[in-house]
């Protein structure tokens, strides 16, 4: 059985575009220098409805890879991520199980969402040796829906991205049940709503306690009032209480104030507009849907 495969048209162009939009909306810096990513857990936390296309794509890639590598029903997904490589990013020769904590990885698959040469330059995937040990690297150019799959121990790299953005759906597979991401994902999905819907606090809470979510909401012309009190902090909403109110503060200010001041300005305005509360009740039935506003940044 082959230990690597390049597969065409595993995802439709439409599916690639949908995932690209998701990646652009949710990816955060971190994975490697110049690389932004959104893991399936971040998608579950920030935009649970987007799990539907993401999981469908993941399963399509998994099925295609299992078939190509003769591993039917043999691959469990250890990691799913939308990964965008920006200019300057690269990765030298390595294999994907090269750390003690990555030993459970058996296979890898990368499904490209964009086309080399038109969406970005550089960023070529290379196996260190051509197929069957042939001399010299073997290149795989990115194209929407194209998947490169390989044994996690195969040496490979990515040449520097020169321009544009190179986004991919990256999967790592395992044969160790405890490392399958699904049980953790189900635990997240079955958990309390704040775990399901909230963004990691590092993304919205400044050291001085300023809640950027509320600041962003204020910039759209709204402030949140709970039981008659203007909220400065998302954590102030008691769990399970959904009778929160949304108060209009009229037109959004075009002046961009520092977050703390903006929240304070929103507070003053909102208190004078409590009459609007009833009309606006239910506009954000669960105020943690604020995540959608946050993602639009
Ligand atoms: O994006 C690719 O083409 C491969 C990335 C890679 O090798 C990795 O993330 O380990
Ligand atoms: Fe890799």
PDB file of C-alpha atoms and ligand atoms in Angstrom:
ATOM      1  CA  UNK A   1       0.000   0.000   0.000  1.00  0.00           C
ATOM      2  CA  UNK A   2       1.291   3.530  -0.762  1.00  0.00           C
ATOM      3  CA  UNK A   3       2.505   5.627   2.156  1.00  0.00           C
ATOM      4  CA  UNK A   4       1.626   8.864   0.392  1.00  0.00           C
ATOM      5  CA  UNK A   5      -0.972  10.137  -2.043  1.00  0.00           C
ATOM      6  CA  UNK A   6      -1.985  13.285  -3.880  1.00  0.00           C
ATOM      7  CA  UNK A   7      -5.742  13.380  -4.432  1.00  0.00           C
ATOM      8  CA  UNK A   8      -7.735  15.771  -6.599  1.00  0.00           C
ATOM      9  CA  UNK A   9     -11.154  17.327  -6.009  1.00  0.00           C
ATOM     10  CA  UNK A  10     -11.661  15.943  -2.508  1.00  0.00           C
ATOM     11  CA  UNK A  11     -13.552  19.128  -1.604  1.00  0.00           C
ATOM     12  CA  UNK A  12     -15.616  21.196  -4.019  1.00  0.00           C
ATOM     13  CA  UNK A  13     -14.604  24.750  -4.823  1.00  0.00           C
ATOM     14  CA  UNK A  14     -17.647  25.932  -2.879  1.00  0.00           C
ATOM     15  CA  UNK A  15     -16.631  23.927   0.190  1.00  0.00           C
ATOM     16  CA  UNK A  16     -13.097  25.355  -0.067  1.00  0.00           C
ATOM     17  CA  UNK A  17     -14.458  28.884  -0.254  1.00  0.00           C
ATOM     18  CA  UNK A  18     -16.638  28.301   2.785  1.00  0.00           C
ATOM     19  CA  UNK A  19     -13.691  27.012   4.803  1.00  0.00           C
ATOM     20  CA  UNK A  20     -11.567  29.895   3.599  1.00  0.00           C
ATOM     21  CA  UNK A  21     -14.133  32.354   4.908  1.00  0.00           C
ATOM     22  CA  UNK A  22     -14.166  30.503   8.215  1.00  0.00           C
ATOM     23  CA  UNK A  23     -10.372  30.551   8.394  1.00  0.00           C
ATOM     24  CA  UNK A  24     -10.240  34.262   7.661  1.00  0.00           C
ATOM     25  CA  UNK A  25     -12.901  34.998  10.261  1.00  0.00           C
ATOM     26  CA  UNK A  26     -11.548  32.914  13.098  1.00  0.00           C
ATOM     27  CA  UNK A  27      -7.849  32.200  12.658  1.00  0.00           C
ATOM     28  CA  UNK A  28      -5.576  33.638  15.315  1.00  0.00           C
ATOM     29  CA  UNK A  29      -1.802  33.933  15.419  1.00  0.00           C
ATOM     30  CA  UNK A  30       0.302  31.357  17.127  1.00  0.00           C
ATOM     31  CA  UNK A  31       0.940  28.046  15.449  1.00  0.00           C
ATOM     32  CA  UNK A  32       4.214  29.159  13.811  1.00  0.00           C
ATOM     33  CA  UNK A  33       5.696  32.501  12.864  1.00  0.00           C
ATOM     34  CA  UNK A  34       3.627  34.061  10.085  1.00  0.00           C
ATOM     35  CA  UNK A  35       0.959  31.402  10.406  1.00  0.00           C
ATOM     36  CA  UNK A  36      -2.607  31.872  11.685  1.00  0.00           C
ATOM     37  CA  UNK A  37      -4.837  28.983  12.615  1.00  0.00           C
ATOM     38  CA  UNK A  38      -8.269  28.051  13.889  1.00  0.00           C
ATOM     39  CA  UNK A  39      -8.578  24.606  15.411  1.00  0.00           C
ATOM     40  CA  UNK A  40     -11.837  22.701  15.437  1.00  0.00           C
ATOM     41  CA  UNK A  41     -12.110  23.575  19.149  1.00  0.00           C
ATOM     42  CA  UNK A  42     -11.828  27.262  18.430  1.00  0.00           C
ATOM     43  CA  UNK A  43     -14.515  26.937  15.763  1.00  0.00           C
ATOM     44  CA  UNK A  44     -16.729  25.057  18.251  1.00  0.00           C
ATOM     45  CA  UNK A  45     -16.210  27.809  20.808  1.00  0.00           C
ATOM     46  CA  UNK A  46     -16.641  30.801  18.539  1.00  0.00           C
ATOM     47  CA  UNK A  47     -19.113  29.692  15.891  1.00  0.00           C
ATOM     48  CA  UNK A  48     -20.604  26.262  16.618  1.00  0.00           C
ATOM     49  CA  UNK A  49     -22.805  26.297  13.522  1.00  0.00           C
ATOM     50  CA  UNK A  50     -19.646  26.344  11.408  1.00  0.00           C
ATOM     51  CA  UNK A  51     -18.812  22.879  12.704  1.00  0.00           C
ATOM     52  CA  UNK A  52     -21.230  21.481  10.134  1.00  0.00           C
ATOM     53  CA  UNK A  53     -19.199  22.373   7.019  1.00  0.00           C
ATOM     54  CA  UNK A  54     -15.922  21.849   8.878  1.00  0.00           C
ATOM     55  CA  UNK A  55     -16.766  18.345  10.067  1.00  0.00           C
ATOM     56  CA  UNK A  56     -18.223  17.453   6.651  1.00  0.00           C
ATOM     57  CA  UNK A  57     -14.934  18.514   5.037  1.00  0.00           C
ATOM     58  CA  UNK A  58     -12.895  16.676   7.641  1.00  0.00           C
ATOM     59  CA  UNK A  59     -14.845  13.475   7.025  1.00  0.00           C
ATOM     60  CA  UNK A  60     -14.550  13.804   3.244  1.00  0.00           C
ATOM     61  CA  UNK A  61     -10.782  14.156   3.554  1.00  0.00           C
ATOM     62  CA  UNK A  62     -10.537  11.329   6.048  1.00  0.00           C
ATOM     63  CA  UNK A  63     -12.535   8.953   3.815  1.00  0.00           C
ATOM     64  CA  UNK A  64     -10.498   9.842   0.725  1.00  0.00           C
ATOM     65  CA  UNK A  65      -7.198   9.354   2.558  1.00  0.00           C
ATOM     66  CA  UNK A  66      -8.268   6.054   4.109  1.00  0.00           C
ATOM     67  CA  UNK A  67      -9.215   4.748   0.685  1.00  0.00           C
ATOM     68  CA  UNK A  68      -6.042   5.994  -1.022  1.00  0.00           C
ATOM     69  CA  UNK A  69      -3.733   4.579   1.643  1.00  0.00           C
ATOM     70  CA  UNK A  70      -5.674   1.333   2.115  1.00  0.00           C
ATOM     71  CA  UNK A  71      -6.598   2.212   5.702  1.00  0.00           C
ATOM     72  CA  UNK A  72     -10.380   1.990   5.590  1.00  0.00           C
ATOM     73  CA  UNK A  73     -11.846   2.751   9.049  1.00  0.00           C
ATOM     74  CA  UNK A  74      -8.268   2.925  10.322  1.00  0.00           C
ATOM     75  CA  UNK A  75      -7.800   6.642  10.879  1.00  0.00           C
ATOM     76  CA  UNK A  76      -9.085   8.665  13.813  1.00  0.00           C
ATOM     77  CA  UNK A  77      -8.659  12.409  13.681  1.00  0.00           C
ATOM     78  CA  UNK A  78      -6.238  13.755  16.268  1.00  0.00           C
ATOM     79  CA  UNK A  79      -6.204  17.372  15.050  1.00  0.00           C
ATOM     80  CA  UNK A  80      -8.283  19.459  12.666  1.00  0.00           C
ATOM     81  CA  UNK A  81      -7.212  22.981  11.883  1.00  0.00           C
ATOM     82  CA  UNK A  82      -7.656  25.689   9.301  1.00  0.00           C
ATOM     83  CA  UNK A  83      -4.164  27.016   8.809  1.00  0.00           C
ATOM     84  CA  UNK A  84      -3.216  30.126   6.850  1.00  0.00           C
ATOM     85  CA  UNK A  85       0.385  30.774   5.910  1.00  0.00           C
ATOM     86  CA  UNK A  86       1.346  34.389   5.311  1.00  0.00           C
ATOM     87  CA  UNK A  87       4.363  35.760   3.417  1.00  0.00           C
ATOM     88  CA  UNK A  88       7.644  34.711   5.009  1.00  0.00           C
ATOM     89  CA  UNK A  89       6.231  31.614   6.676  1.00  0.00           C
ATOM     90  CA  UNK A  90       7.852  28.280   5.896  1.00  0.00           C
ATOM     91  CA  UNK A  91       8.696  24.987   7.534  1.00  0.00           C
ATOM     92  CA  UNK A  92      11.958  23.134   7.001  1.00  0.00           C
ATOM     93  CA  UNK A  93      12.439  19.379   6.683  1.00  0.00           C
ATOM     94  CA  UNK A  94      10.595  17.579   9.443  1.00  0.00           C
ATOM     95  CA  UNK A  95       8.103  14.830  10.052  1.00  0.00           C
ATOM     96  CA  UNK A  96       4.815  15.277  11.861  1.00  0.00           C
ATOM     97  CA  UNK A  97       5.426  12.928  14.802  1.00  0.00           C
ATOM     98  CA  UNK A  98       8.770  14.451  15.719  1.00  0.00           C
ATOM     99  CA  UNK A  99       8.106  15.290  19.368  1.00  0.00           C
ATOM    100  CA  UNK A 100       7.477  12.895  22.256  1.00  0.00           C
ATOM    101  CA  UNK A 101       3.973  14.306  22.643  1.00  0.00           C
ATOM    102  CA  UNK A 102       3.239  13.787  18.922  1.00  0.00           C
ATOM    103  CA  UNK A 103       4.173  10.114  18.749  1.00  0.00           C
ATOM    104  CA  UNK A 104       0.530   9.085  18.447  1.00  0.00           C
ATOM    105  CA  UNK A 105       0.303  10.661  14.984  1.00  0.00           C
ATOM    106  CA  UNK A 106       0.280   8.029  12.277  1.00  0.00           C
ATOM    107  CA  UNK A 107      -0.730   9.949   9.156  1.00  0.00           C
ATOM    108  CA  UNK A 108      -1.181  13.510   7.949  1.00  0.00           C
ATOM    109  CA  UNK A 109      -3.366  15.130   5.331  1.00  0.00           C
ATOM    110  CA  UNK A 110      -3.388  18.677   4.035  1.00  0.00           C
ATOM    111  CA  UNK A 111      -6.293  19.809   1.876  1.00  0.00           C
ATOM    112  CA  UNK A 112      -5.499  23.063   0.114  1.00  0.00           C
ATOM    113  CA  UNK A 113      -8.143  25.748  -0.171  1.00  0.00           C
ATOM    114  CA  UNK A 114      -6.265  28.022  -2.561  1.00  0.00           C
ATOM    115  CA  UNK A 115      -4.181  27.827  -5.720  1.00  0.00           C
ATOM    116  CA  UNK A 116      -0.421  28.246  -5.885  1.00  0.00           C
ATOM    117  CA  UNK A 117       0.615  30.870  -8.415  1.00  0.00           C
ATOM    118  CA  UNK A 118      -2.643  32.803  -8.405  1.00  0.00           C
ATOM    119  CA  UNK A 119      -3.642  33.131  -4.736  1.00  0.00           C
ATOM    120  CA  UNK A 120      -0.088  33.044  -3.388  1.00  0.00           C
ATOM    121  CA  UNK A 121       3.491  32.564  -4.495  1.00  0.00           C
ATOM    122  CA  UNK A 122       6.004  30.070  -3.081  1.00  0.00           C
ATOM    123  CA  UNK A 123       4.669  27.844  -0.300  1.00  0.00           C
ATOM    124  CA  UNK A 124       5.369  24.597  -2.147  1.00  0.00           C
ATOM    125  CA  UNK A 125       4.938  21.380  -0.184  1.00  0.00           C
ATOM    126  CA  UNK A 126       7.885  19.046  -0.732  1.00  0.00           C
ATOM    127  CA  UNK A 127       8.583  15.462   0.216  1.00  0.00           C
ATOM    128  CA  UNK A 128      12.289  15.280   0.953  1.00  0.00           C
ATOM    129  CA  UNK A 129      12.713  12.328  -1.376  1.00  0.00           C
ATOM    130  CA  UNK A 130      10.734  11.694  -4.539  1.00  0.00           C
ATOM    131  CA  UNK A 131       8.346   8.768  -4.481  1.00  0.00           C
ATOM    132  CA  UNK A 132       9.904   5.314  -3.900  1.00  0.00           C
ATOM    133  CA  UNK A 133      13.078   6.950  -2.601  1.00  0.00           C
ATOM    134  CA  UNK A 134      13.826   8.703  -5.919  1.00  0.00           C
ATOM    135  CA  UNK A 135      16.559  11.359  -5.634  1.00  0.00           C
ATOM    136  CA  UNK A 136      15.520  14.965  -4.997  1.00  0.00           C
ATOM    137  CA  UNK A 137      12.381  16.418  -3.453  1.00  0.00           C
ATOM    138  CA  UNK A 138       8.951  15.825  -4.862  1.00  0.00           C
ATOM    139  CA  UNK A 139       6.777  18.927  -5.046  1.00  0.00           C
ATOM    140  CA  UNK A 140       3.055  19.203  -4.446  1.00  0.00           C
ATOM    141  CA  UNK A 141       1.489  22.448  -5.595  1.00  0.00           C
ATOM    142  CA  UNK A 142      -1.614  23.698  -3.826  1.00  0.00           C
ATOM    143  CA  UNK A 143      -4.960  23.778  -5.637  1.00  0.00           C
ATOM    144  CA  UNK A 144      -8.456  24.023  -4.120  1.00  0.00           C
ATOM    145  CA  UNK A 145      -9.645  20.583  -3.039  1.00  0.00           C
ATOM    146  CA  UNK A 146      -6.266  18.915  -3.630  1.00  0.00           C
ATOM    147  CA  UNK A 147      -5.091  16.729  -0.747  1.00  0.00           C
ATOM    148  CA  UNK A 148      -1.596  15.551   0.035  1.00  0.00           C
ATOM    149  CA  UNK A 149      -1.606  12.619   2.453  1.00  0.00           C
ATOM    150  CA  UNK A 150       1.362  10.804   3.912  1.00  0.00           C
ATOM    151  CA  UNK A 151       2.718   8.676   6.695  1.00  0.00           C
ATOM    152  CA  UNK A 152       3.426  11.015   9.598  1.00  0.00           C
ATOM    153  CA  UNK A 153       7.058   9.818   9.634  1.00  0.00           C
ATOM    154  CA  UNK A 154       7.722  11.021   6.068  1.00  0.00           C
ATOM    155  CA  UNK A 155      10.149  13.930   5.880  1.00  0.00           C
ATOM    156  CA  UNK A 156       8.668  16.968   4.195  1.00  0.00           C
ATOM    157  CA  UNK A 157       8.707  20.761   4.279  1.00  0.00           C
ATOM    158  CA  UNK A 158       7.086  23.886   2.856  1.00  0.00           C
ATOM    159  CA  UNK A 159       9.120  26.506   0.974  1.00  0.00           C
ATOM    160  CA  UNK A 160       8.640  30.146   2.049  1.00  0.00           C
ATOM    161  CA  UNK A 161       5.396  31.812   1.080  1.00  0.00           C
ATOM    162  CA  UNK A 162       6.421  34.822  -1.019  1.00  0.00           C
ATOM    163  CA  UNK A 163       3.150  36.706  -1.367  1.00  0.00           C
ATOM    164  CA  UNK A 164      -0.562  36.235  -0.790  1.00  0.00           C
ATOM    165  CA  UNK A 165      -2.082  33.805   1.647  1.00  0.00           C
ATOM    166  CA  UNK A 166      -1.954  30.013   1.584  1.00  0.00           C
ATOM    167  CA  UNK A 167      -4.806  28.431   3.538  1.00  0.00           C
ATOM    168  CA  UNK A 168      -5.333  24.741   4.109  1.00  0.00           C
ATOM    169  CA  UNK A 169      -7.430  22.319   6.088  1.00  0.00           C
ATOM    170  CA  UNK A 170      -4.798  20.321   7.961  1.00  0.00           C
ATOM    171  CA  UNK A 171      -5.572  16.979   9.600  1.00  0.00           C
ATOM    172  CA  UNK A 172      -3.425  14.695  11.692  1.00  0.00           C
ATOM    173  CA  UNK A 173      -4.584  11.154  12.261  1.00  0.00           C
ATOM    174  CA  UNK A 174      -3.975   8.658  15.024  1.00  0.00           C
ATOM    175  CA  UNK A 175      -4.783   5.033  15.769  1.00  0.00           C
ATOM    176  CA  UNK A 176      -4.876   5.670  19.522  1.00  0.00           C
ATOM    177  CA  UNK A 177      -8.437   6.150  20.743  1.00  0.00           C
ATOM    178  CA  UNK A 178      -7.487   8.455  23.627  1.00  0.00           C
ATOM    179  CA  UNK A 179      -5.969  10.890  21.144  1.00  0.00           C
ATOM    180  CA  UNK A 180      -9.031  11.079  18.905  1.00  0.00           C
ATOM    181  CA  UNK A 181     -10.253  14.692  19.049  1.00  0.00           C
ATOM    182  CA  UNK A 182     -13.921  13.712  18.890  1.00  0.00           C
ATOM    183  CA  UNK A 183     -14.346  12.786  22.544  1.00  0.00           C
ATOM    184  CA  UNK A 184     -12.913  16.161  23.581  1.00  0.00           C
ATOM    185  CA  UNK A 185     -15.047  17.910  20.995  1.00  0.00           C
ATOM    186  CA  UNK A 186     -18.186  16.193  22.237  1.00  0.00           C
ATOM    187  CA  UNK A 187     -17.286  17.165  25.788  1.00  0.00           C
ATOM    188  CA  UNK A 188     -17.020  20.800  24.682  1.00  0.00           C
ATOM    189  CA  UNK A 189     -20.303  20.629  22.800  1.00  0.00           C
ATOM    190  CA  UNK A 190     -22.103  18.961  25.679  1.00  0.00           C
ATOM    191  CA  UNK A 191     -20.690  21.441  28.171  1.00  0.00           C
ATOM    192  CA  UNK A 192     -22.191  24.555  29.678  1.00  0.00           C
ATOM    193  CA  UNK A 193     -23.179  27.256  27.188  1.00  0.00           C
ATOM    194  CA  UNK A 194     -20.407  29.614  28.218  1.00  0.00           C
ATOM    195  CA  UNK A 195     -17.841  26.999  27.240  1.00  0.00           C
ATOM    196  CA  UNK A 196     -19.674  26.328  24.032  1.00  0.00           C
ATOM    197  CA  UNK A 197     -20.041  29.887  22.904  1.00  0.00           C
ATOM    198  CA  UNK A 198     -17.388  31.935  24.621  1.00  0.00           C
ATOM    199  CA  UNK A 199     -14.148  32.961  22.999  1.00  0.00           C
ATOM    200  CA  UNK A 200     -10.956  32.359  24.977  1.00  0.00           C
ATOM    201  CA  UNK A 201     -10.702  35.227  27.446  1.00  0.00           C
ATOM    202  CA  UNK A 202      -7.204  36.044  26.151  1.00  0.00           C
ATOM    203  CA  UNK A 203      -8.954  37.279  23.015  1.00  0.00           C
ATOM    204  CA  UNK A 204     -11.216  39.807  24.693  1.00  0.00           C
ATOM    205  CA  UNK A 205     -10.126  40.577  28.237  1.00  0.00           C
ATOM    206  CA  UNK A 206      -7.435  43.210  28.760  1.00  0.00           C
ATOM    207  CA  UNK A 207      -5.261  43.181  31.854  1.00  0.00           C
ATOM    208  CA  UNK A 208      -7.109  46.151  33.346  1.00  0.00           C
ATOM    209  CA  UNK A 209     -10.372  44.199  33.138  1.00  0.00           C
ATOM    210  CA  UNK A 210     -11.644  45.957  30.008  1.00  0.00           C
ATOM    211  CA  UNK A 211     -13.889  43.646  28.058  1.00  0.00           C
ATOM    212  CA  UNK A 212     -13.224  44.174  24.355  1.00  0.00           C
ATOM    213  CA  UNK A 213     -16.453  42.385  23.432  1.00  0.00           C
ATOM    214  CA  UNK A 214     -18.461  45.046  25.183  1.00  0.00           C
ATOM    215  CA  UNK A 215     -16.333  47.764  23.610  1.00  0.00           C
ATOM    216  CA  UNK A 216     -16.970  46.339  20.173  1.00  0.00           C
ATOM    217  CA  UNK A 217     -20.651  46.133  20.908  1.00  0.00           C
ATOM    218  CA  UNK A 218     -20.583  49.743  22.036  1.00  0.00           C
ATOM    219  CA  UNK A 219     -18.964  50.676  18.735  1.00  0.00           C
ATOM    220  CA  UNK A 220     -21.945  49.225  16.901  1.00  0.00           C
ATOM    221  CA  UNK A 221     -24.220  51.464  18.948  1.00  0.00           C
ATOM    222  CA  UNK A 222     -25.312  49.121  21.732  1.00  0.00           C
ATOM    223  CA  UNK A 223     -24.513  48.418  25.325  1.00  0.00           C
ATOM    224  CA  UNK A 224     -25.611  45.525  27.495  1.00  0.00           C
ATOM    225  CA  UNK A 225     -27.691  45.953  30.611  1.00  0.00           C
ATOM    226  CA  UNK A 226     -28.383  43.114  32.981  1.00  0.00           C
ATOM    227  CA  UNK A 227     -31.065  43.595  35.649  1.00  0.00           C
ATOM    228  CA  UNK A 228     -30.832  47.339  35.224  1.00  0.00           C
ATOM    229  CA  UNK A 229     -27.067  47.475  35.538  1.00  0.00           C
ATOM    230  CA  UNK A 230     -24.781  48.202  32.644  1.00  0.00           C
ATOM    231  CA  UNK A 231     -22.300  45.409  32.172  1.00  0.00           C
ATOM    232  CA  UNK A 232     -18.613  46.105  32.008  1.00  0.00           C
ATOM    233  CA  UNK A 233     -17.612  42.502  32.012  1.00  0.00           C
ATOM    234  CA  UNK A 234     -19.070  39.485  30.263  1.00  0.00           C
ATOM    235  CA  UNK A 235     -18.528  37.358  33.349  1.00  0.00           C
ATOM    236  CA  UNK A 236     -21.087  39.469  35.173  1.00  0.00           C
ATOM    237  CA  UNK A 237     -23.976  37.587  33.570  1.00  0.00           C
ATOM    238  CA  UNK A 238     -24.996  34.794  35.921  1.00  0.00           C
ATOM    239  CA  UNK A 239     -24.958  31.396  34.250  1.00  0.00           C
ATOM    240  CA  UNK A 240     -28.293  30.317  32.777  1.00  0.00           C
ATOM    241  CA  UNK A 241     -29.939  33.736  33.054  1.00  0.00           C
ATOM    242  CA  UNK A 242     -31.123  34.923  29.742  1.00  0.00           C
ATOM    243  CA  UNK A 243     -33.252  37.905  30.695  1.00  0.00           C
ATOM    244  CA  UNK A 244     -30.431  40.228  29.775  1.00  0.00           C
ATOM    245  CA  UNK A 245     -31.362  43.410  28.023  1.00  0.00           C
ATOM    246  CA  UNK A 246     -29.885  45.266  25.187  1.00  0.00           C
ATOM    247  CA  UNK A 247     -30.040  49.037  25.225  1.00  0.00           C
ATOM    248  CA  UNK A 248     -29.602  51.223  22.259  1.00  0.00           C
ATOM    249  CA  UNK A 249     -27.285  54.157  22.538  1.00  0.00           C
ATOM    250  CA  UNK A 250     -28.369  55.475  19.185  1.00  0.00           C
ATOM    251  CA  UNK A 251     -25.959  55.958  16.357  1.00  0.00           C
ATOM    252  CA  UNK A 252     -22.525  54.456  16.685  1.00  0.00           C
ATOM    253  CA  UNK A 253     -19.899  57.042  17.401  1.00  0.00           C
ATOM    254  CA  UNK A 254     -17.495  57.545  14.558  1.00  0.00           C
ATOM    255  CA  UNK A 255     -14.863  58.625  17.056  1.00  0.00           C
ATOM    256  CA  UNK A 256     -12.631  55.783  18.091  1.00  0.00           C
ATOM    257  CA  UNK A 257     -12.072  56.014  21.822  1.00  0.00           C
ATOM    258  CA  UNK A 258      -9.683  53.784  23.766  1.00  0.00           C
ATOM    259  CA  UNK A 259     -11.570  50.678  24.933  1.00  0.00           C
ATOM    260  CA  UNK A 260     -11.915  51.721  28.576  1.00  0.00           C
ATOM    261  CA  UNK A 261     -13.302  55.143  27.714  1.00  0.00           C
ATOM    262  CA  UNK A 262     -15.588  53.689  25.114  1.00  0.00           C
ATOM    263  CA  UNK A 263     -17.103  51.292  27.620  1.00  0.00           C
ATOM    264  CA  UNK A 264     -17.570  54.163  30.047  1.00  0.00           C
ATOM    265  CA  UNK A 265     -19.201  56.297  27.355  1.00  0.00           C
ATOM    266  CA  UNK A 266     -21.501  53.426  26.479  1.00  0.00           C
ATOM    267  CA  UNK A 267     -22.426  53.086  30.142  1.00  0.00           C
ATOM    268  CA  UNK A 268     -23.486  56.705  30.503  1.00  0.00           C
ATOM    269  CA  UNK A 269     -25.547  56.570  27.323  1.00  0.00           C
ATOM    270  CA  UNK A 270     -27.211  53.285  28.055  1.00  0.00           C
ATOM    271  CA  UNK A 271     -28.471  54.430  31.455  1.00  0.00           C
ATOM    272  CA  UNK A 272     -30.340  57.283  29.819  1.00  0.00           C
ATOM    273  CA  UNK A 273     -31.948  54.988  27.286  1.00  0.00           C
ATOM    274  CA  UNK A 274     -33.476  52.323  29.476  1.00  0.00           C
ATOM    275  CA  UNK A 275     -36.844  53.052  27.848  1.00  0.00           C
ATOM    276  CA  UNK A 276     -35.584  51.425  24.674  1.00  0.00           C
ATOM    277  CA  UNK A 277     -34.819  48.261  26.525  1.00  0.00           C
ATOM    278  CA  UNK A 278     -38.145  46.498  26.050  1.00  0.00           C
ATOM    279  CA  UNK A 279     -38.169  47.119  22.309  1.00  0.00           C
ATOM    280  CA  UNK A 280     -34.740  45.673  21.983  1.00  0.00           C
ATOM    281  CA  UNK A 281     -35.240  42.664  24.243  1.00  0.00           C
ATOM    282  CA  UNK A 282     -34.695  39.524  22.289  1.00  0.00           C
ATOM    283  CA  UNK A 283     -32.636  41.172  19.600  1.00  0.00           C
ATOM    284  CA  UNK A 284     -29.671  39.197  20.866  1.00  0.00           C
ATOM    285  CA  UNK A 285     -31.511  36.296  22.481  1.00  0.00           C
ATOM    286  CA  UNK A 286     -28.294  34.961  23.930  1.00  0.00           C
ATOM    287  CA  UNK A 287     -25.908  37.766  24.446  1.00  0.00           C
ATOM    288  CA  UNK A 288     -22.919  35.482  24.075  1.00  0.00           C
ATOM    289  CA  UNK A 289     -23.751  35.582  20.395  1.00  0.00           C
ATOM    290  CA  UNK A 290     -21.565  38.628  20.649  1.00  0.00           C
ATOM    291  CA  UNK A 291     -18.907  36.278  19.408  1.00  0.00           C
ATOM    292  CA  UNK A 292     -20.234  36.844  15.921  1.00  0.00           C
ATOM    293  CA  UNK A 293     -19.640  40.575  16.250  1.00  0.00           C
ATOM    294  CA  UNK A 294     -16.190  39.940  17.584  1.00  0.00           C
ATOM    295  CA  UNK A 295     -15.315  37.681  14.683  1.00  0.00           C
ATOM    296  CA  UNK A 296     -16.256  40.362  12.176  1.00  0.00           C
ATOM    297  CA  UNK A 297     -13.269  42.498  13.190  1.00  0.00           C
TER     298      UNK A 297
HETATM  299  O1  LIG B   1       0.747  23.036   4.737  1.00  0.00           O
HETATM  300  C1  LIG B   1       1.421  22.121   4.277  1.00  0.00           C
HETATM  301  O2  LIG B   1       1.514  21.925   3.057  1.00  0.00           O
HETATM  302  C2  LIG B   1       2.190  21.207   5.217  1.00  0.00           C
HETATM  303  C3  LIG B   1       2.365  21.769   6.571  1.00  0.00           C
HETATM  304  C4  LIG B   1       3.209  20.919   7.459  1.00  0.00           C
HETATM  305  O3  LIG B   1       4.032  20.189   7.059  1.00  0.00           O
HETATM  306  C5  LIG B   1       2.984  20.956   8.904  1.00  0.00           C
HETATM  307  O4  LIG B   1       2.204  21.819   9.382  1.00  0.00           O
HETATM  308  O5  LIG B   1       3.569  20.127   9.620  1.00  0.00           O
HETATM  309 FE1  LIG B   2       4.453  18.709   8.496  1.00  0.00          FE
END
